[in-house]
PDB file of C-alpha atoms in Angstrom:
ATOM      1  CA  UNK A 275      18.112  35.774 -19.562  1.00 71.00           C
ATOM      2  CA  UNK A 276      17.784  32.304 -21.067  1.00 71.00           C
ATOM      3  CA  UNK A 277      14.162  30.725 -20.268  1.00 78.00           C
ATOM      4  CA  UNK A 278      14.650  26.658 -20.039  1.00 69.00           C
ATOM      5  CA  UNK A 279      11.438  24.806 -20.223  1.00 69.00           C
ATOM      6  CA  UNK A 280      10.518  21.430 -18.612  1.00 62.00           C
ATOM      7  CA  UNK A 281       7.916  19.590 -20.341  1.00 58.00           C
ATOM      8  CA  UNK A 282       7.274  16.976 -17.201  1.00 59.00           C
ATOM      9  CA  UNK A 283       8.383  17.176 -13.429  1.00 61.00           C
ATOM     10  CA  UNK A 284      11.569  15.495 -12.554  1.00 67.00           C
ATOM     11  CA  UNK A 285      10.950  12.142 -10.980  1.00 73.00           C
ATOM     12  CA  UNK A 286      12.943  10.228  -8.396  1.00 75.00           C
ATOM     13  CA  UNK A 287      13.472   6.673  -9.844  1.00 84.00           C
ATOM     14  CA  UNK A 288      11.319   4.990  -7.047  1.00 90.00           C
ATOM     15  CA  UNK A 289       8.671   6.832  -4.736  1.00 93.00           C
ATOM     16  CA  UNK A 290       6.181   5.011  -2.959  1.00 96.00           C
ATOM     17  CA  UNK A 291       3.258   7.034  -1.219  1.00 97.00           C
ATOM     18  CA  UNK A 292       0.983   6.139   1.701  1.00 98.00           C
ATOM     19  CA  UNK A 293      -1.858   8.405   1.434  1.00 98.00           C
ATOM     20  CA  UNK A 294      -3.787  10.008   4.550  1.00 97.00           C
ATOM     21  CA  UNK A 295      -7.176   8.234   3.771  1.00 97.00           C
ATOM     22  CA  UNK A 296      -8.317   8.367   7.720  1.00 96.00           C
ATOM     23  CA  UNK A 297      -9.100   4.660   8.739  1.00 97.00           C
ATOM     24  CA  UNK A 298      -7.869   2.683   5.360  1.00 97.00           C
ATOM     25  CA  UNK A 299      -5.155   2.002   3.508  1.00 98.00           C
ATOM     26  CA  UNK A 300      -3.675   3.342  -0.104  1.00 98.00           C
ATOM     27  CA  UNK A 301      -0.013   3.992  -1.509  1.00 98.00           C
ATOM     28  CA  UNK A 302       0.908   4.935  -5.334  1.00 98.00           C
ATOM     29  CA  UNK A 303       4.090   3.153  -6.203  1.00 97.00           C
ATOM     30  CA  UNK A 304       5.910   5.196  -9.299  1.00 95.00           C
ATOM     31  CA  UNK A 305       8.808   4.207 -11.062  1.00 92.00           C
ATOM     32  CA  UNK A 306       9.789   5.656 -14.644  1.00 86.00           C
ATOM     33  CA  UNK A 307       6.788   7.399 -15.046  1.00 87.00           C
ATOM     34  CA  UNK A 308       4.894   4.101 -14.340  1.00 93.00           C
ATOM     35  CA  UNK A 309       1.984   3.843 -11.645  1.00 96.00           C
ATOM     36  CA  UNK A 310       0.429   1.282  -9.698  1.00 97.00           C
ATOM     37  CA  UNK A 311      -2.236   2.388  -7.165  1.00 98.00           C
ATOM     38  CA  UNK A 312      -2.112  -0.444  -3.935  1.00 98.00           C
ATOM     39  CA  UNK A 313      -6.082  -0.458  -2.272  1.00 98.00           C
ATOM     40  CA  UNK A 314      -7.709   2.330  -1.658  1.00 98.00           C
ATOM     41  CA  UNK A 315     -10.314   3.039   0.829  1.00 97.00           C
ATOM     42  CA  UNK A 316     -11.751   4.611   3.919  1.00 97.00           C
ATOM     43  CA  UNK A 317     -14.453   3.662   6.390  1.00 96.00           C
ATOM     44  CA  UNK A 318     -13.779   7.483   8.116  1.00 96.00           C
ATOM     45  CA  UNK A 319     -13.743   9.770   5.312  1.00 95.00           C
ATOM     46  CA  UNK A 320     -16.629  10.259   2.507  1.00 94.00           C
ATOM     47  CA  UNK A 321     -15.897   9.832  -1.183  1.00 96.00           C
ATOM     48  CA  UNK A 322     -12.087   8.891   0.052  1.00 97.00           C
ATOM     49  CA  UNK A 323     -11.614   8.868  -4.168  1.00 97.00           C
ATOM     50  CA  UNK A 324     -12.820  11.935  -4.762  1.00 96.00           C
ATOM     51  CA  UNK A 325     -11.495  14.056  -2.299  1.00 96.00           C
ATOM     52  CA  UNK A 326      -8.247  11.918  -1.274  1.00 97.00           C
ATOM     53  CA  UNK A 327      -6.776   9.660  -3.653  1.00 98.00           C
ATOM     54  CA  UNK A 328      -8.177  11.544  -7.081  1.00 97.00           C
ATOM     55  CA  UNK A 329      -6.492  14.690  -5.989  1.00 96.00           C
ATOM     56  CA  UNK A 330      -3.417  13.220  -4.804  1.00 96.00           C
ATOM     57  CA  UNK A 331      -2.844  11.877  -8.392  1.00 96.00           C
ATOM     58  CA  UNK A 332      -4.225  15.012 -10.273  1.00 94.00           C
ATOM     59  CA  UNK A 333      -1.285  17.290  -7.945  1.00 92.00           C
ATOM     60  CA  UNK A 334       1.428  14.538  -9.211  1.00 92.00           C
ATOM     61  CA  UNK A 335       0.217  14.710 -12.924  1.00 91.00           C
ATOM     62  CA  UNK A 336      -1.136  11.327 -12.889  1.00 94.00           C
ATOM     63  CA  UNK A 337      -4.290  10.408 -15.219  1.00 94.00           C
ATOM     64  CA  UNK A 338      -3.031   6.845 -15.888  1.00 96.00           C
ATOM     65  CA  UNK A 339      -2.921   3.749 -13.679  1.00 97.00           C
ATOM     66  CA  UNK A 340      -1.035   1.370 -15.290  1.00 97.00           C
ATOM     67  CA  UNK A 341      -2.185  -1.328 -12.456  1.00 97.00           C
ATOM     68  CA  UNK A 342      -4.517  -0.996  -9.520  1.00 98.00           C
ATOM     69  CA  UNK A 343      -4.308  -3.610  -6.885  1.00 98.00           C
ATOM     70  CA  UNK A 344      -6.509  -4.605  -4.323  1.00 98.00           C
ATOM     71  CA  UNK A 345      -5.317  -6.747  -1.589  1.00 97.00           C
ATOM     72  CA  UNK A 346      -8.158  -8.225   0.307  1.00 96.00           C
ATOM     73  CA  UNK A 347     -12.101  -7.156  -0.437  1.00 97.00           C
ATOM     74  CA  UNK A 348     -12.697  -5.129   3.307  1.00 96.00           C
ATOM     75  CA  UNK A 349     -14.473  -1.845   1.939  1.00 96.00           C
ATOM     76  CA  UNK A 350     -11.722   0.399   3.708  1.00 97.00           C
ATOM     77  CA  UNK A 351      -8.980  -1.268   1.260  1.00 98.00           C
ATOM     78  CA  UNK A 352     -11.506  -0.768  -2.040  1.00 97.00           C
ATOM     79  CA  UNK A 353     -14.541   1.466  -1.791  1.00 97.00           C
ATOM     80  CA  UNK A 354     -12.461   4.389  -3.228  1.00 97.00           C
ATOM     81  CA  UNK A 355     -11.156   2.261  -6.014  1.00 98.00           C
ATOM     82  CA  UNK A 356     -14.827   1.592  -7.102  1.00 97.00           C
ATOM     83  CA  UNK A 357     -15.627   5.298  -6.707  1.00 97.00           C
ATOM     84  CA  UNK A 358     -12.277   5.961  -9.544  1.00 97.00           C
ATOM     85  CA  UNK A 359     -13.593   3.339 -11.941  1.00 96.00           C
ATOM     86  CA  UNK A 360     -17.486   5.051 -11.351  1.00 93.00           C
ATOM     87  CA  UNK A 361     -16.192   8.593 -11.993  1.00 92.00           C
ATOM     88  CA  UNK A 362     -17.473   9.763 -15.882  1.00 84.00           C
ATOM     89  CA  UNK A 363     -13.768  12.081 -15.702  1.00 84.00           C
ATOM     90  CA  UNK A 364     -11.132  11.012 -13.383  1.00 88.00           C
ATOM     91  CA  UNK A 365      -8.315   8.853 -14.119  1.00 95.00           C
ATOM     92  CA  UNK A 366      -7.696   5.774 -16.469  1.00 96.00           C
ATOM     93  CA  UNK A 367      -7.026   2.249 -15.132  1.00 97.00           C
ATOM     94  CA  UNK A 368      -5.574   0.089 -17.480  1.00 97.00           C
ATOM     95  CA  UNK A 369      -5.729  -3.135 -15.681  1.00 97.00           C
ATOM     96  CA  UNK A 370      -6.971  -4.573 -12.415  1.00 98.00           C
ATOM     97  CA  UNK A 371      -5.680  -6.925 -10.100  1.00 97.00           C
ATOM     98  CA  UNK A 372      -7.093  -8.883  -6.932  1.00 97.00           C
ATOM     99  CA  UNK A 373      -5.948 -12.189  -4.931  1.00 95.00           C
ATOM    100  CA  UNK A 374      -6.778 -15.316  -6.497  1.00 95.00           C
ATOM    101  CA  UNK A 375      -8.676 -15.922  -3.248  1.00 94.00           C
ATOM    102  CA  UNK A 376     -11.319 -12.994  -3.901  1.00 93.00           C
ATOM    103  CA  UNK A 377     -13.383 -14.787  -6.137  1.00 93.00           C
ATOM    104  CA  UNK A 378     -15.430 -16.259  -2.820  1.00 86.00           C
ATOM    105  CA  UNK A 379     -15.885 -12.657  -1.604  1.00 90.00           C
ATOM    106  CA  UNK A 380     -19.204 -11.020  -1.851  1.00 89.00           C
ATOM    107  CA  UNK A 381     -18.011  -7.348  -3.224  1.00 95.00           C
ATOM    108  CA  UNK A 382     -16.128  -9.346  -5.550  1.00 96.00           C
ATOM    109  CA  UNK A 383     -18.953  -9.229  -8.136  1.00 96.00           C
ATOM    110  CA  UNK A 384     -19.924  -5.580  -7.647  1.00 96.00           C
ATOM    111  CA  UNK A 385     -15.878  -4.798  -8.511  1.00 97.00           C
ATOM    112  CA  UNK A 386     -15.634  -6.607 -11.421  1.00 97.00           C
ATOM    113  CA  UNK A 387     -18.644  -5.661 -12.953  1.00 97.00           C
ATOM    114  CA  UNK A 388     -17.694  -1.759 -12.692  1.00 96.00           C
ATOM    115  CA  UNK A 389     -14.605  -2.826 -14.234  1.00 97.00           C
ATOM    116  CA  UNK A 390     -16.506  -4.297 -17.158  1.00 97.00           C
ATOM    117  CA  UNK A 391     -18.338  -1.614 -17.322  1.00 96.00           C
ATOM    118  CA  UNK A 392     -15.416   0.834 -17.961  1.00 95.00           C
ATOM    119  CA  UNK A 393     -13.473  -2.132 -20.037  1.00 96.00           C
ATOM    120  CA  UNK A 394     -10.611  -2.357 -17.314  1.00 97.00           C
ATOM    121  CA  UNK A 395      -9.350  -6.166 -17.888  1.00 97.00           C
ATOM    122  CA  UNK A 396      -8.975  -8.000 -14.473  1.00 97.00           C
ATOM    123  CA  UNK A 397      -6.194 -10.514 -13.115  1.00 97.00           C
ATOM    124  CA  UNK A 398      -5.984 -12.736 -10.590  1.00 97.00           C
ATOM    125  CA  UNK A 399      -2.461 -12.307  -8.264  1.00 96.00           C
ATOM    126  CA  UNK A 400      -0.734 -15.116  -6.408  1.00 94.00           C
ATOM    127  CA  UNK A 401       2.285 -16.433  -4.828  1.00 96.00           C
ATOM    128  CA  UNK A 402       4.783 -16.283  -7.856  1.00 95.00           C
ATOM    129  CA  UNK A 403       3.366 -13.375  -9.688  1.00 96.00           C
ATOM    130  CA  UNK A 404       4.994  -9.668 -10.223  1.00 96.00           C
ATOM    131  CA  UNK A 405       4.095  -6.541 -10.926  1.00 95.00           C
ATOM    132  CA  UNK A 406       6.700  -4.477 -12.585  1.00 93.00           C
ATOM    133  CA  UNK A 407       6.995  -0.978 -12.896  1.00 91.00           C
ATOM    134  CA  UNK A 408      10.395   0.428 -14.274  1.00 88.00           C
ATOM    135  CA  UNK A 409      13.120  -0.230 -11.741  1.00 89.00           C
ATOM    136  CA  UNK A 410      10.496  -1.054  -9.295  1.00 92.00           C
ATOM    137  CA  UNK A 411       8.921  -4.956  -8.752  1.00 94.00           C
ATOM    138  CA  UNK A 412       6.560  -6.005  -6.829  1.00 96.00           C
ATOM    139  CA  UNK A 413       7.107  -9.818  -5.608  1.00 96.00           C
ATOM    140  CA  UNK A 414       4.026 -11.673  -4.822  1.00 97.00           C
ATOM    141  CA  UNK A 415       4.359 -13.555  -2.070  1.00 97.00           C
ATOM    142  CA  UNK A 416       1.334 -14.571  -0.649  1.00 94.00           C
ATOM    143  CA  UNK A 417      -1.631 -15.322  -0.964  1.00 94.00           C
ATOM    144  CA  UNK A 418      -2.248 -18.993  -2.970  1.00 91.00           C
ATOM    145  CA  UNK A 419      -5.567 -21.049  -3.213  1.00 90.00           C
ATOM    146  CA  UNK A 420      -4.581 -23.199  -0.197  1.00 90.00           C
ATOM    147  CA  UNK A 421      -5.853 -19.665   2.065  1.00 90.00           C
ATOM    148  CA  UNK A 422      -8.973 -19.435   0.719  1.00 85.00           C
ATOM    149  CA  UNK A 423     -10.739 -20.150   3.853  1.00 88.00           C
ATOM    150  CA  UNK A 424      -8.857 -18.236   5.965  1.00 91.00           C
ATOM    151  CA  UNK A 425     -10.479 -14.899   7.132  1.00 93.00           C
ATOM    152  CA  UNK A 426     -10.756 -12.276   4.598  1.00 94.00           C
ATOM    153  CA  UNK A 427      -7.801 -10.243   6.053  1.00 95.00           C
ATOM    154  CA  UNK A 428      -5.651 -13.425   6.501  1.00 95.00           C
ATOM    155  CA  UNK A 429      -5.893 -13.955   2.714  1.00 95.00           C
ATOM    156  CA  UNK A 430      -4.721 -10.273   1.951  1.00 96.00           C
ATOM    157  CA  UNK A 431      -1.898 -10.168  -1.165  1.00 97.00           C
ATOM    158  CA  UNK A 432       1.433  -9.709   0.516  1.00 97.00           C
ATOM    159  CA  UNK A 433       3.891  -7.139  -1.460  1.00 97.00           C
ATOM    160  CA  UNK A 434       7.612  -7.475  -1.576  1.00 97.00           C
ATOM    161  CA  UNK A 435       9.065  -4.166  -3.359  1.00 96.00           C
ATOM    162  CA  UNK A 436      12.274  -4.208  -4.925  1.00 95.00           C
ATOM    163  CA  UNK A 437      13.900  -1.322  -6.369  1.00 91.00           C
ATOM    164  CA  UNK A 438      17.264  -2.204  -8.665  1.00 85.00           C
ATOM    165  CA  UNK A 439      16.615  -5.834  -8.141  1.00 78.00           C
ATOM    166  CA  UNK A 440      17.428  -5.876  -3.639  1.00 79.00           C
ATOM    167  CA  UNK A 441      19.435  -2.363  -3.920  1.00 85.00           C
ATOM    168  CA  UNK A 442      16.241  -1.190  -1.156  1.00 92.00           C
ATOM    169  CA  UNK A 443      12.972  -3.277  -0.493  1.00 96.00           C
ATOM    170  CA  UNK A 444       9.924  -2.629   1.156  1.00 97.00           C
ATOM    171  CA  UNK A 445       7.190  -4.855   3.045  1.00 98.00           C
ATOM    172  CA  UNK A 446       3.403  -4.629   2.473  1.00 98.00           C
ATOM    173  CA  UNK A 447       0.981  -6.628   4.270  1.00 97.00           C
ATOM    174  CA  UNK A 448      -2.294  -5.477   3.807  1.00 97.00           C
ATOM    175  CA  UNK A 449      -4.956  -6.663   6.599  1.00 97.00           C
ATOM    176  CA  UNK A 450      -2.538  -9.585   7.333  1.00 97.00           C
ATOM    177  CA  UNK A 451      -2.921 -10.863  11.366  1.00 96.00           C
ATOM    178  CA  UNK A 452      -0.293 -12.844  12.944  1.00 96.00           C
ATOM    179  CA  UNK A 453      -1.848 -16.590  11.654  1.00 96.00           C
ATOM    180  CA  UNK A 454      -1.546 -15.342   7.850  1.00 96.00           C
ATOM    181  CA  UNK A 455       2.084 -14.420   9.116  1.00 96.00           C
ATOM    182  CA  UNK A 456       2.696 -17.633  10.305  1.00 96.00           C
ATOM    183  CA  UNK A 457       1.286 -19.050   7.346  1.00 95.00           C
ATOM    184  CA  UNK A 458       4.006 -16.487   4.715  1.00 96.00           C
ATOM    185  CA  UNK A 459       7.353 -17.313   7.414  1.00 96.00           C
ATOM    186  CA  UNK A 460       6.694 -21.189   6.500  1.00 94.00           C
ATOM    187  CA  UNK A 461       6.038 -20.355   2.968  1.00 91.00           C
ATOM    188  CA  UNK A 462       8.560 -17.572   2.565  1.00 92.00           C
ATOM    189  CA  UNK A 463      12.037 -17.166   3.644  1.00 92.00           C
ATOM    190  CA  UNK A 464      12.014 -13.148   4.171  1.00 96.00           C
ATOM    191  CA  UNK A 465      14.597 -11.024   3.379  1.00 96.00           C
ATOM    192  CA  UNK A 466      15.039  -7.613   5.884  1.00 96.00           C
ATOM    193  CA  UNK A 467      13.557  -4.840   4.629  1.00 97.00           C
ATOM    194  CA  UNK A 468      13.772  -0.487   4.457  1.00 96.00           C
ATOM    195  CA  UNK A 469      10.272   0.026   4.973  1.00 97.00           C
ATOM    196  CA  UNK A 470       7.725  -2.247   6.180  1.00 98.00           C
ATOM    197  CA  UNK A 471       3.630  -1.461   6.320  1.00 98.00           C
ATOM    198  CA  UNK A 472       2.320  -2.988   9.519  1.00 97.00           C
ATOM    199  CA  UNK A 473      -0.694  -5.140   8.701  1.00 95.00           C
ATOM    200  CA  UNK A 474      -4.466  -4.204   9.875  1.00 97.00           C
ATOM    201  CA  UNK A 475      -3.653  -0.460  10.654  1.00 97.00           C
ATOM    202  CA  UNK A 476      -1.578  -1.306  13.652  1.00 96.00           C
ATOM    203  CA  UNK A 477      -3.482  -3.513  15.745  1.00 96.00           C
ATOM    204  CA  UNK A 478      -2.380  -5.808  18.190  1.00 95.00           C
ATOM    205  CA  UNK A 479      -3.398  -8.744  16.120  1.00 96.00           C
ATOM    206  CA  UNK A 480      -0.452  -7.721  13.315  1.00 96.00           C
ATOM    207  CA  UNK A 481       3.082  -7.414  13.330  1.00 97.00           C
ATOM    208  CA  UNK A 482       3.763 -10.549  15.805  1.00 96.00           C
ATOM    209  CA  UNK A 483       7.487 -11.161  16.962  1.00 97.00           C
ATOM    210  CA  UNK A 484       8.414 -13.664  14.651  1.00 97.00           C
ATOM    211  CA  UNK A 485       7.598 -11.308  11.367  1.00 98.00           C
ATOM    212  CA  UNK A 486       9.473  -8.590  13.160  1.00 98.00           C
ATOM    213  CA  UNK A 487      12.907  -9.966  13.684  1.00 97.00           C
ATOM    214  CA  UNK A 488      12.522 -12.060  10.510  1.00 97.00           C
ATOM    215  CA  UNK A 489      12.119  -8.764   8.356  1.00 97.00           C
ATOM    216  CA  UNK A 490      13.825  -6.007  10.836  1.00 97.00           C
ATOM    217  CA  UNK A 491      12.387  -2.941   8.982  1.00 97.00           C
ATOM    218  CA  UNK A 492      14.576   0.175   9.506  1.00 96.00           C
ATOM    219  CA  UNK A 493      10.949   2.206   9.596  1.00 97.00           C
ATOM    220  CA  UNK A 494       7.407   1.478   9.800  1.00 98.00           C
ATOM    221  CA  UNK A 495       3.978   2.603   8.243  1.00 98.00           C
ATOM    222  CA  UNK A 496       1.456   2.572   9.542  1.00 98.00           C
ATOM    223  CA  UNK A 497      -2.151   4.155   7.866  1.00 98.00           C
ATOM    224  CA  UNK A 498      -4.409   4.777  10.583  1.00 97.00           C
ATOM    225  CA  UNK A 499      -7.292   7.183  11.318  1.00 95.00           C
ATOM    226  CA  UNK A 500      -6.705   9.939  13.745  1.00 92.00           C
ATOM    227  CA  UNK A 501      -8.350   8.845  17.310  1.00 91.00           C
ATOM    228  CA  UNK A 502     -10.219   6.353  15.206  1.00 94.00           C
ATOM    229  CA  UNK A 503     -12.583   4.132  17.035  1.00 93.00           C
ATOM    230  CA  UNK A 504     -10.545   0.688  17.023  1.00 93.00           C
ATOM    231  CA  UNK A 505      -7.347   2.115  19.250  1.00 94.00           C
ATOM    232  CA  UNK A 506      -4.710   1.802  15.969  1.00 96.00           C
ATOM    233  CA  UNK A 507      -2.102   1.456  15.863  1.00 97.00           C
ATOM    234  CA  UNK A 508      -2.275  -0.996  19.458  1.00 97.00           C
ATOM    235  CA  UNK A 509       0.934   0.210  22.200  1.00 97.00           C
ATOM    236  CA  UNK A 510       1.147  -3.384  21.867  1.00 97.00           C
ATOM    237  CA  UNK A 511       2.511  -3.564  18.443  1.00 97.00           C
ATOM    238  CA  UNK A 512       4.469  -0.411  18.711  1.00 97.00           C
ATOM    239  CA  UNK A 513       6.615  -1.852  21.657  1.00 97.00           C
ATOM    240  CA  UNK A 514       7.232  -4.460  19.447  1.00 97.00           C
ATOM    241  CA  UNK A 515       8.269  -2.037  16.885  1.00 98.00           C
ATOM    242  CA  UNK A 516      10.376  -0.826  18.625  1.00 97.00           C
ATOM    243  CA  UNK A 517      12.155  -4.128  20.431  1.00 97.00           C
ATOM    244  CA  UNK A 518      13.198  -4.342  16.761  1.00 97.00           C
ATOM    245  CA  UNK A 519      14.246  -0.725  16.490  1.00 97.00           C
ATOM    246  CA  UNK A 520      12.130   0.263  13.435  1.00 97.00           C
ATOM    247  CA  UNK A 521      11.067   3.780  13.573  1.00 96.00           C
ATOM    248  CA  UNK A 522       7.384   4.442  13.168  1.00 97.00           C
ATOM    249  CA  UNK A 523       5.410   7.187  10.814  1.00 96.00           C
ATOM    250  CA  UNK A 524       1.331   6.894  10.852  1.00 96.00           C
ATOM    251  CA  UNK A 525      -1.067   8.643   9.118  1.00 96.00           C
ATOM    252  CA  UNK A 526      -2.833   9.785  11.735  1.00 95.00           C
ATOM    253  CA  UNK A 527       0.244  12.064  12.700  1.00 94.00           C
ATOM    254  CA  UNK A 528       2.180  12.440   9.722  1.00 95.00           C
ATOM    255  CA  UNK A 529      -0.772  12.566   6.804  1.00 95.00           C
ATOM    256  CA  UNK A 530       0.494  11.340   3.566  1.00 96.00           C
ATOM    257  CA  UNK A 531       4.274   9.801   4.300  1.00 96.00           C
ATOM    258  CA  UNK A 532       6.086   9.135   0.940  1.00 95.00           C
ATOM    259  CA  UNK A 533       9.849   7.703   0.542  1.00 94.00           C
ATOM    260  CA  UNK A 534      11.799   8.633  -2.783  1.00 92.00           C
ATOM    261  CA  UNK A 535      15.179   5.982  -3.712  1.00 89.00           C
ATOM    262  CA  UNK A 536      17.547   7.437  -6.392  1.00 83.00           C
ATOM    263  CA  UNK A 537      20.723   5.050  -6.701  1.00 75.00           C
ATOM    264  CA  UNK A 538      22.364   5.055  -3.686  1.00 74.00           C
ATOM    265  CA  UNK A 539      20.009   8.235  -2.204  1.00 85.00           C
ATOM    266  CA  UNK A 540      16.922   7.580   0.130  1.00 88.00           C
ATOM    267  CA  UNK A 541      14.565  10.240   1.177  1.00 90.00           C
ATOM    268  CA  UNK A 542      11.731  10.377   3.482  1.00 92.00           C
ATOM    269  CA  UNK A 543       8.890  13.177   2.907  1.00 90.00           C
ATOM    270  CA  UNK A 544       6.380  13.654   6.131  1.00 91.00           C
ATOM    271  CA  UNK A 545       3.524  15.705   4.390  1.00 87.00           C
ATOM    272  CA  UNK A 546       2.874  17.505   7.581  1.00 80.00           C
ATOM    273  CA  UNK A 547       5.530  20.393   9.348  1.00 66.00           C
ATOM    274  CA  UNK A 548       4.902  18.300  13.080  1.00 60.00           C
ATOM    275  CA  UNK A 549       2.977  15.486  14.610  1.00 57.00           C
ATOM    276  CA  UNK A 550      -0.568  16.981  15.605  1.00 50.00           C
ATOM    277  CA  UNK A 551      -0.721  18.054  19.187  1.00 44.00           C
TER     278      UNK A 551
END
C-alpha cells in the first residue's frame, strides 16, 4: 500500500463564510490561502471570539488574518474583533481596516488603541479602494467622507466581491438601511450579483425595492439570531426577496452558510442537516 501525504487541506479557489454568531454579523473570505475576516460580533452570544469566530478559524487551519475589516463601529459588527486582537494566543492580524467615516465614532479609539497595542497597522477604506486576496477582490464601493453624518449604519463599508475579475460576485452591505442605498444606486451603477448579504440582519428598513431589482441576487444571507428580540429578518423584506426570486439562507436556521467557486463550479455548504423545527 502506498501512503500519500498532504501537507495542507485542499482549498477551493474562493470560499466565503457567514458564521453563526447569533444576532451579528461575520464572514471569512479565503482565496489562495489568503484571509480576510469581514466584522465580527454578537450582542446574543458571550465572548462571540472565543467561542465562535476563534474556533471557526482554528478547525480551517487559520492563525493568520491577512486583513480584518470592520464595516461600521455597532458592537455586534466588532466586539469579537477586539476580543481576537486582546487574546495573549489566538490568531495574528496583520492589518486592520475601517471606513474612513469611523474616525467620529466613539469605539473608534478603544479599537485602535488595542491595535497599537498588538502592533496591527490600521487603514482607512473608501469608495475606490480594494482589498485583494488571490483570485478574490473586494471593490469598495461605499462609504466616502460626504456620509459622515449619516447614521452609523448608513455609513457602513459596502463590499463588492469578485472572483476571476466578474466570473461570480457577491454583495455585502453591512448595517446599510434603504437611505444609504439610495445614497450607493446614485453613486454606483450595480452590477447583478450570486450572493447578496441583506443589510441590518434582515429588517424591514434594508433591502428596499430599488437595491433588489438593481442587483437581482440569485440567493440571499442573511445573519440573524434565532427568535432574537428585533423580529429579523422582517416578512417584509423577505417578500421582497422573493418578488426578485433570490433564495434565502439565515443563520438562525442554517448556522454557518459558506459558498465555495472553483472555475466554472459553485457550491453551497448549509452547516446544519435541516432548518430547526
Amino acid at each position: 500500500v502506498m501512503l500519500n501525504i498532504i501537507c495542507y487541506r485542499q482549498l477551493p479557489d474562493c470560499s466565503i463564510t457567514m458564521l453563526d454568531v447569533g444576532q451579528g454579523d461575520s464572514l471569512v473570505f479565503q482565496s489562495q490561502r489568503q484571509v480576510i475576516l469581514v466584522d465580527g460580533g454578537s450582542s446574543t452570544v458571550s465572548n462571540v471570539g472565543k467561542y465562535r469566530i476563534l474556533p471557526y478559524l482554528q478547525a480551517q487551519g487559520i492563525d493568520v488574518l491577512d486583513c480584518v475589516a470592520i464595516t461600521h463601529l455597532d458592537s455586534d459588527h466588532y466586539n469579537g474583533i477586539l476580543e481576537l486582537m486582546q487574546m495573549e494566543y489566538g490568531v495574528e492580524i496583520k492589518q486592520l481596516a475601517m471606513s474612513v467615516t469611523a474616525v467620529e465614532e466613539p469605539a473608534y479609539a478603544e479599537i485602535t488603541a488595542a491595535a497599537a497595542e498588538r502592533g496591527i497597522p490600521v487603514v482607512l477604506l473608501q469608495t475606490g479602494d480594494c482589498i485583494r486576496a488571490g483570485q478574490l477582490q473586494l471593490r469598495i464601493l461605499y462609504p466616502s467622507l460626504k456620509q459622515q453624518k449619516l447614521t452609523c449604519n448608513n455609513q457602513s463599508v459596502i463590499l463588492l466581491a469578485e472572483y476571476q475579475n466578474g466570473v461570480w460576485r457577491g454583495l455585502f452591505t453591512g448595517d446599510l438601511e434603504i437611505e444609504g442605498e439610495e445614497i450607493l444606486l446614485n453613486v454606483q451603477e450595480l452590477p447583478e450579483v450570486q450572493l447578496l448579504k441583506a443589510g441590518h440582519h434582515g429588517s424591514k428598513s434594508s433591502s428596499g425595492e430599488a437595491l433588489l431589482e438593481q442587483v437581482k441576487p440569485d440567493i440571499t444571507w442573511i445573519s440573524a439570531g434565532r427568535n432574537n428580540r428585533y423580529g429579523h429578518p422582517h416578512a417584509e423584506t423577505l417578500k421582497r426577496l422573493q418578488d426578485v426570486g433570490s433564495e434565502v439562507f439565515g443563520t438562525y436556521d442554517w448556522g454557518a452558510v459558506s459558498v465555495s467557486v472553483e472555475k466554472a463550479s459553485v457550491t453551497l455548504q448549509l452547516y446544519r442537516n435541516q432548518k430547526w423545527r
